[in-house]
Amino acid sequence: MSALRKYEARVDSVDSLLCVGLDSDIKRLPPEFDAVEFPQLDFNRRIIDQTACYASAFKFNMSFYEAAGAAGWGQLKDSLDYLRRSHPGILTISDAKRGDIGNSSAAYARAIFDELGFDAVTLNPYLGSDALQPFLDYKDKACIILCRTSNAGSGEFQYLRVSGRPLWQAVAESVVDTWNANGNCMLVAGATFPEEMAAIRAIAGDMTLLAPGIGAQGGDIGPVLSAGLNSRGKGLIISASRSIIFAGDPAAAAKSTRDEINRFRS
Amino acid sequence: MSALRKYEARVDSVDSLLCVGLDSDIKRLPPEFDAVEFPQLDFNRRIIDQTACYASAFKFNMSFYEAAGAAGWGQLKDSLDYLRRSHPGILTISDAKRGDIGNSSAAYARAIFDELGFDAVTLNPYLGSDALQPFLDYKDKACIILCRTSNAGSGEFQYLRVSGRPLWQAVAESVVDTWNANGNCMLVAGATFPEEMAAIRAIAGDMTLLAPGIGAQGGDIGPVLSAGLNSRGKGLIISASRSIIFAGDPAAAAKSTRDEINRFRS
């Protein structure tokens, strides 16, 4: 099954557009994880156990595992294995923002799709299509291209006007018109910029958009949903990380986020 | 000592602008490494032993280690430790092309500068300055920003015209005018595009440029040197990977590349 169909089936079965971001920064884990051998793995298992029933996707930002070195990579892989075994229907996203020349991108694709076994990866478009082709060639995986990112400074280059429209729009057009030949592309549209989200939706048809930035980054769910839902009332992966995983009660935080999203869907 | 001063001191002491790229793709290692426990580490130690006397920098493309999972990360770290112990004066570059939102970029910076201990990292500008700030804050490390990359499709976005000049030029201007406040920035200028290299040199003053793309990617040394040297006859890191490490005689390949570079320097 393709990553997209896997996601859509999960959205229907648990009635949720929520993606839990396992940004399990070792410096921010609760103190009871200080003395254990595999703190990121143990923490992730707890979060998965508590929140998976409310989630259609989990997103792992690679940086927090790389910061722990080889041990971090081991815990990333073991966390992912645990998630796959316990909840095989959930979409797994490597938030890696990769993009390199061809043979290096091919190695990154092997790392993320083959070695780790993720369903999807985030990719940076700056190097152009030949840099992303090794990822795009995995037809059953999802390639989520950075378009309009959620950070405050994202406009610095993404707003620059090229042939009368902003750079992020040129990226979206390339993805929709060319890179999506295998039907396995998605776009990153930051939840902090609902106006651009609406413009991206207009370009992207029913393509699925990954919307990070609600919660700790300040994006509001209502405007994001009304701007970003596709014609079938889906097409969004709403990602929240710190506001759920570091909440006093992660299960309650996940449930209330899922429910708030659904209030605006109906 | 800053990464820049470290590099320049090494350039003078061994009279070389050569950077050896340890793109140690496990699928391309010679057959004698098939049966060893740590193939990438053993291969890298051999290449370092044979080529370090001709090199001022070593560049590790992260993808080839990530493709081998946690074991690859361990071998990356051990290779780097071996290089530092045996040749402490050589600049070490993580070719990672990272760039993420603030707290994730901070974790990547910890991974690359603290956990692994690299002197320098390559960074992708698409997310804007707040994404790169956590790296820039390491004043003694070098931040090497992607400007004009060496791949064939790099023009797709990098050539787009913004306010009358190509996007790569807007990136170069941001780096020179703003991001280099700590004097720790460099730029990537692909050796496959010597005309743009000259334009980047005109913008960048004496800033050091990382020039990948000679050897397997087809860049010619002569045009790169005449376009890219700075006013002090330095300012370039000329990187060759596959053409050296997979040569029948890596030492001879490194020496001849170093010597060819020097013929055009004098």
Coordinates of C-alpha atoms in Angstrom, one line a residue, chain A residues 6-264:
Chain A
K6 CA -2.0 4.1 4.4
Y7 CA -2.4 7.6 5.9
E8 CA -5.9 8.1 4.5
A9 CA -7.0 4.7 5.7
R10 CA -5.8 5.6 9.2
V11 CA -7.5 9.0 9.1
D12 CA -10.8 7.2 8.4
S13 CA -10.3 4.4 11.0
V14 CA -9.5 6.7 13.9
D15 CA -11.1 9.9 12.6
S16 CA -8.0 12.0 13.2
L17 CA -5.7 14.3 11.2
L18 CA -3.2 14.5 14.1
C19 CA 0.5 13.7 13.7
V20 CA 2.4 13.5 17.0
G21 CA 6.0 14.8 16.6
L22 CA 8.4 12.8 18.6
D23 CA 10.9 15.7 19.1
S24 CA 12.4 13.8 22.0
D25 CA 15.2 16.2 22.9
I26 CA 17.2 14.4 25.5
K27 CA 17.7 17.7 27.3
R28 CA 14.0 18.1 27.8
L29 CA 12.9 14.6 28.9
P30 CA 11.3 14.3 32.3
P31 CA 13.7 13.6 35.1
E32 CA 12.7 10.0 35.6
F33 CA 14.5 9.3 32.3
D34 CA 17.8 10.6 33.5
A35 CA 19.1 7.3 34.8
V36 CA 17.7 4.8 32.3
E37 CA 19.9 3.2 29.6
F38 CA 17.7 4.2 26.6
P39 CA 16.0 7.4 27.6
Q40 CA 14.7 8.4 24.2
L41 CA 13.4 4.9 23.5
D42 CA 11.7 4.6 26.8
F43 CA 10.2 8.1 26.5
N44 CA 8.9 7.4 23.0
R45 CA 7.3 4.1 24.0
R46 CA 5.5 5.9 26.7
I47 CA 4.3 8.6 24.3
I48 CA 3.3 6.1 21.7
D49 CA 1.4 4.0 24.2
Q50 CA -0.5 7.1 25.5
T51 CA -1.2 8.9 22.2
A52 CA -1.3 6.5 19.3
C53 CA -5.0 5.9 19.4
Y54 CA -5.6 9.6 18.7
A55 CA -2.9 9.8 15.9
S56 CA -2.8 9.0 12.2
A57 CA 0.9 9.8 11.9
F58 CA 4.1 10.1 14.0
K59 CA 6.9 12.4 12.9
F60 CA 10.5 11.9 14.1
N61 CA 12.7 15.0 13.8
M62 CA 16.1 13.4 13.1
S63 CA 18.1 16.2 14.8
F64 CA 17.1 15.1 18.3
Y65 CA 18.4 11.6 17.7
E66 CA 21.6 12.7 15.9
A67 CA 22.4 14.9 18.8
A68 CA 22.7 11.7 20.9
G69 CA 25.1 10.1 18.4
A70 CA 25.0 6.5 17.4
A71 CA 23.1 5.7 20.6
G72 CA 20.4 8.1 19.4
W73 CA 20.2 6.5 16.0
G74 CA 19.8 3.1 17.7
Q75 CA 16.9 4.5 19.8
L76 CA 15.3 6.1 16.8
K77 CA 15.3 2.8 15.0
D78 CA 14.1 0.9 18.0
S79 CA 11.3 3.5 18.6
L80 CA 10.2 3.2 15.0
D81 CA 10.2 -0.6 15.3
Y82 CA 8.1 -0.4 18.4
L83 CA 5.6 1.9 16.7
R84 CA 5.4 -0.3 13.6
R85 CA 4.8 -3.5 15.7
S86 CA 2.3 -1.9 18.0
H87 CA 0.4 0.2 15.4
P88 CA 1.2 -0.9 11.9
G89 CA -1.4 1.3 10.4
I90 CA 0.1 4.6 11.5
L91 CA 2.1 6.7 8.9
T92 CA 5.8 7.2 9.9
I93 CA 7.5 10.4 8.8
S94 CA 11.2 11.1 9.0
D95 CA 11.4 14.9 9.4
A96 CA 14.9 15.1 7.9
K97 CA 14.7 18.0 5.4
R98 CA 17.3 16.3 3.3
G99 CA 18.5 17.2 -0.2
D100 CA 21.9 16.5 -1.7
I101 CA 23.5 15.7 -5.1
G102 CA 22.3 12.5 -6.7
N103 CA 24.5 9.8 -5.2
S104 CA 24.3 11.3 -1.8
S105 CA 20.6 11.7 -2.0
A106 CA 20.4 8.0 -3.0
A107 CA 22.3 7.1 0.1
Y108 CA 20.0 9.3 2.3
A109 CA 17.0 7.5 0.7
R110 CA 18.5 4.2 1.5
A111 CA 19.1 5.4 5.1
I112 CA 15.5 6.6 5.6
F113 CA 13.4 4.3 3.5
D114 CA 15.4 1.0 3.6
E115 CA 17.6 1.1 6.7
L116 CA 15.1 2.8 9.0
G117 CA 12.0 1.9 7.1
F118 CA 10.1 5.2 7.3
D119 CA 7.0 5.7 5.1
A120 CA 7.7 9.3 4.4
V121 CA 10.5 11.9 4.5
T122 CA 10.6 15.7 4.4
L123 CA 12.9 17.1 1.6
N124 CA 14.5 20.5 0.8
P125 CA 14.0 21.7 -2.8
Y126 CA 17.0 24.1 -3.0
L127 CA 19.2 21.7 -5.0
G128 CA 16.5 21.0 -7.7
S129 CA 14.8 17.9 -9.0
D130 CA 17.8 15.7 -9.7
A131 CA 18.6 15.9 -6.0
L132 CA 15.2 14.7 -5.1
Q133 CA 14.8 12.1 -7.8
P134 CA 16.3 9.2 -5.8
F135 CA 13.6 9.7 -3.2
L136 CA 10.8 10.2 -5.7
D137 CA 11.7 6.9 -7.3
Y138 CA 10.4 5.1 -4.2
K139 CA 6.9 5.0 -5.5
D140 CA 5.2 3.7 -2.4
K141 CA 6.9 6.2 -0.1
A142 CA 5.8 9.8 0.4
C143 CA 8.2 12.7 -0.4
I144 CA 7.1 15.8 1.5
I145 CA 8.7 18.9 0.0
L146 CA 9.4 22.0 2.0
C147 CA 7.4 24.8 0.5
R148 CA 6.4 27.4 3.1
T149 CA 8.0 26.5 6.4
S150 CA 6.6 27.4 9.8
N151 CA 9.5 29.4 11.2
A152 CA 9.5 33.1 11.7
G153 CA 12.3 33.8 9.2
S154 CA 11.0 31.5 6.5
G155 CA 10.0 34.5 4.4
E156 CA 13.6 35.6 3.9
F157 CA 14.0 33.5 0.8
Q158 CA 10.6 31.8 0.4
Y159 CA 9.0 35.3 -0.1
L160 CA 11.4 36.5 -2.8
R161 CA 9.4 37.1 -5.9
V162 CA 10.3 35.1 -9.0
S163 CA 8.4 35.8 -12.2
G164 CA 5.7 37.6 -10.3
R165 CA 5.1 35.1 -7.5
P166 CA 6.9 34.1 -4.3
L167 CA 9.6 31.4 -4.4
W168 CA 7.5 29.0 -2.3
Q169 CA 4.8 29.1 -5.0
A170 CA 7.4 28.2 -7.7
V171 CA 8.3 25.3 -5.5
A172 CA 4.7 24.2 -5.1
E173 CA 4.2 24.4 -8.9
S174 CA 7.3 22.3 -9.6
V175 CA 6.0 19.7 -7.2
V176 CA 2.5 19.6 -8.6
D177 CA 3.4 19.9 -12.3
T178 CA 6.5 17.7 -12.4
W179 CA 7.8 16.0 -9.3
N180 CA 4.5 14.3 -8.5
A181 CA 4.7 12.0 -11.6
N182 CA 4.5 8.9 -9.2
G183 CA 1.7 10.5 -7.2
N184 CA 3.9 10.3 -4.1
C185 CA 4.5 14.0 -3.3
M186 CA 3.2 16.1 -0.4
L187 CA 4.0 19.6 0.6
V188 CA 5.1 21.3 3.8
A189 CA 2.8 24.3 4.5
G190 CA 3.4 25.8 8.0
A191 CA 0.4 26.1 10.2
T192 CA 1.7 29.6 11.2
F193 CA 0.8 31.0 7.8
P194 CA -2.9 30.2 7.0
E195 CA -3.1 32.6 4.1
E196 CA -0.3 30.9 2.3
M197 CA -1.8 27.6 3.2
A198 CA -4.9 28.6 1.3
A199 CA -2.8 29.6 -1.7
I200 CA -0.9 26.3 -1.6
R201 CA -4.2 24.4 -1.4
A202 CA -5.4 26.2 -4.5
I203 CA -2.3 25.1 -6.4
A204 CA -2.0 21.6 -5.0
G205 CA -5.5 20.3 -5.7
D206 CA -6.2 17.4 -3.3
M207 CA -2.5 16.8 -2.5
T208 CA -1.8 16.1 1.1
L209 CA -0.1 18.9 3.1
L210 CA 2.0 18.5 6.2
A211 CA 1.2 21.4 8.5
P212 CA 3.7 21.8 11.4
G213 CA 3.5 24.7 13.7
I214 CA 0.4 24.4 15.9
G215 CA 1.0 24.3 19.6
A216 CA 4.4 25.6 20.7
Q217 CA 5.0 27.5 17.5
G218 CA 1.7 29.3 17.8
G219 CA -0.4 28.2 14.8
D220 CA -4.2 28.2 15.3
I221 CA -6.1 25.1 14.3
G222 CA -9.2 26.9 13.0
P223 CA -7.7 29.0 10.2
V224 CA -5.4 26.1 9.3
L225 CA -8.3 23.7 8.8
S226 CA -10.5 26.1 6.9
A227 CA -7.6 27.0 4.6
G228 CA -6.0 23.6 4.2
L229 CA -8.6 20.9 4.0
N230 CA -9.0 19.4 0.6
S231 CA -12.2 18.7 -1.3
R232 CA -12.7 15.4 0.6
G233 CA -12.3 17.1 4.0
K234 CA -8.9 15.5 4.5
G235 CA -5.5 16.2 2.8
L236 CA -3.9 17.6 6.0
I237 CA -1.4 16.1 8.4
I238 CA -1.6 18.4 11.4
S239 CA 1.6 18.0 13.4
A240 CA 2.1 19.0 17.0
S241 CA 5.2 18.0 18.9
R242 CA 6.3 19.8 22.1
S243 CA 2.7 20.7 23.1
I244 CA 1.8 17.0 23.3
I245 CA 4.9 15.1 24.2
F246 CA 6.0 17.4 27.0
A247 CA 2.5 18.0 28.3
G248 CA 1.7 16.9 31.9
D249 CA -0.7 14.4 30.4
P250 CA 0.3 13.6 26.8
A251 CA -2.8 11.4 26.2
A252 CA -5.1 14.2 27.2
A253 CA -3.2 16.7 25.1
A254 CA -3.3 14.4 22.1
K255 CA -7.0 13.8 22.5
S256 CA -7.9 17.4 22.9
T257 CA -5.9 18.4 19.9
R258 CA -7.5 15.6 17.8
D259 CA -10.9 16.7 19.0
E260 CA -10.3 20.4 18.4
I261 CA -9.2 19.5 14.8
N262 CA -12.3 17.5 14.3
R263 CA -14.6 20.4 15.6
F264 CA -13.3 22.5 12.7

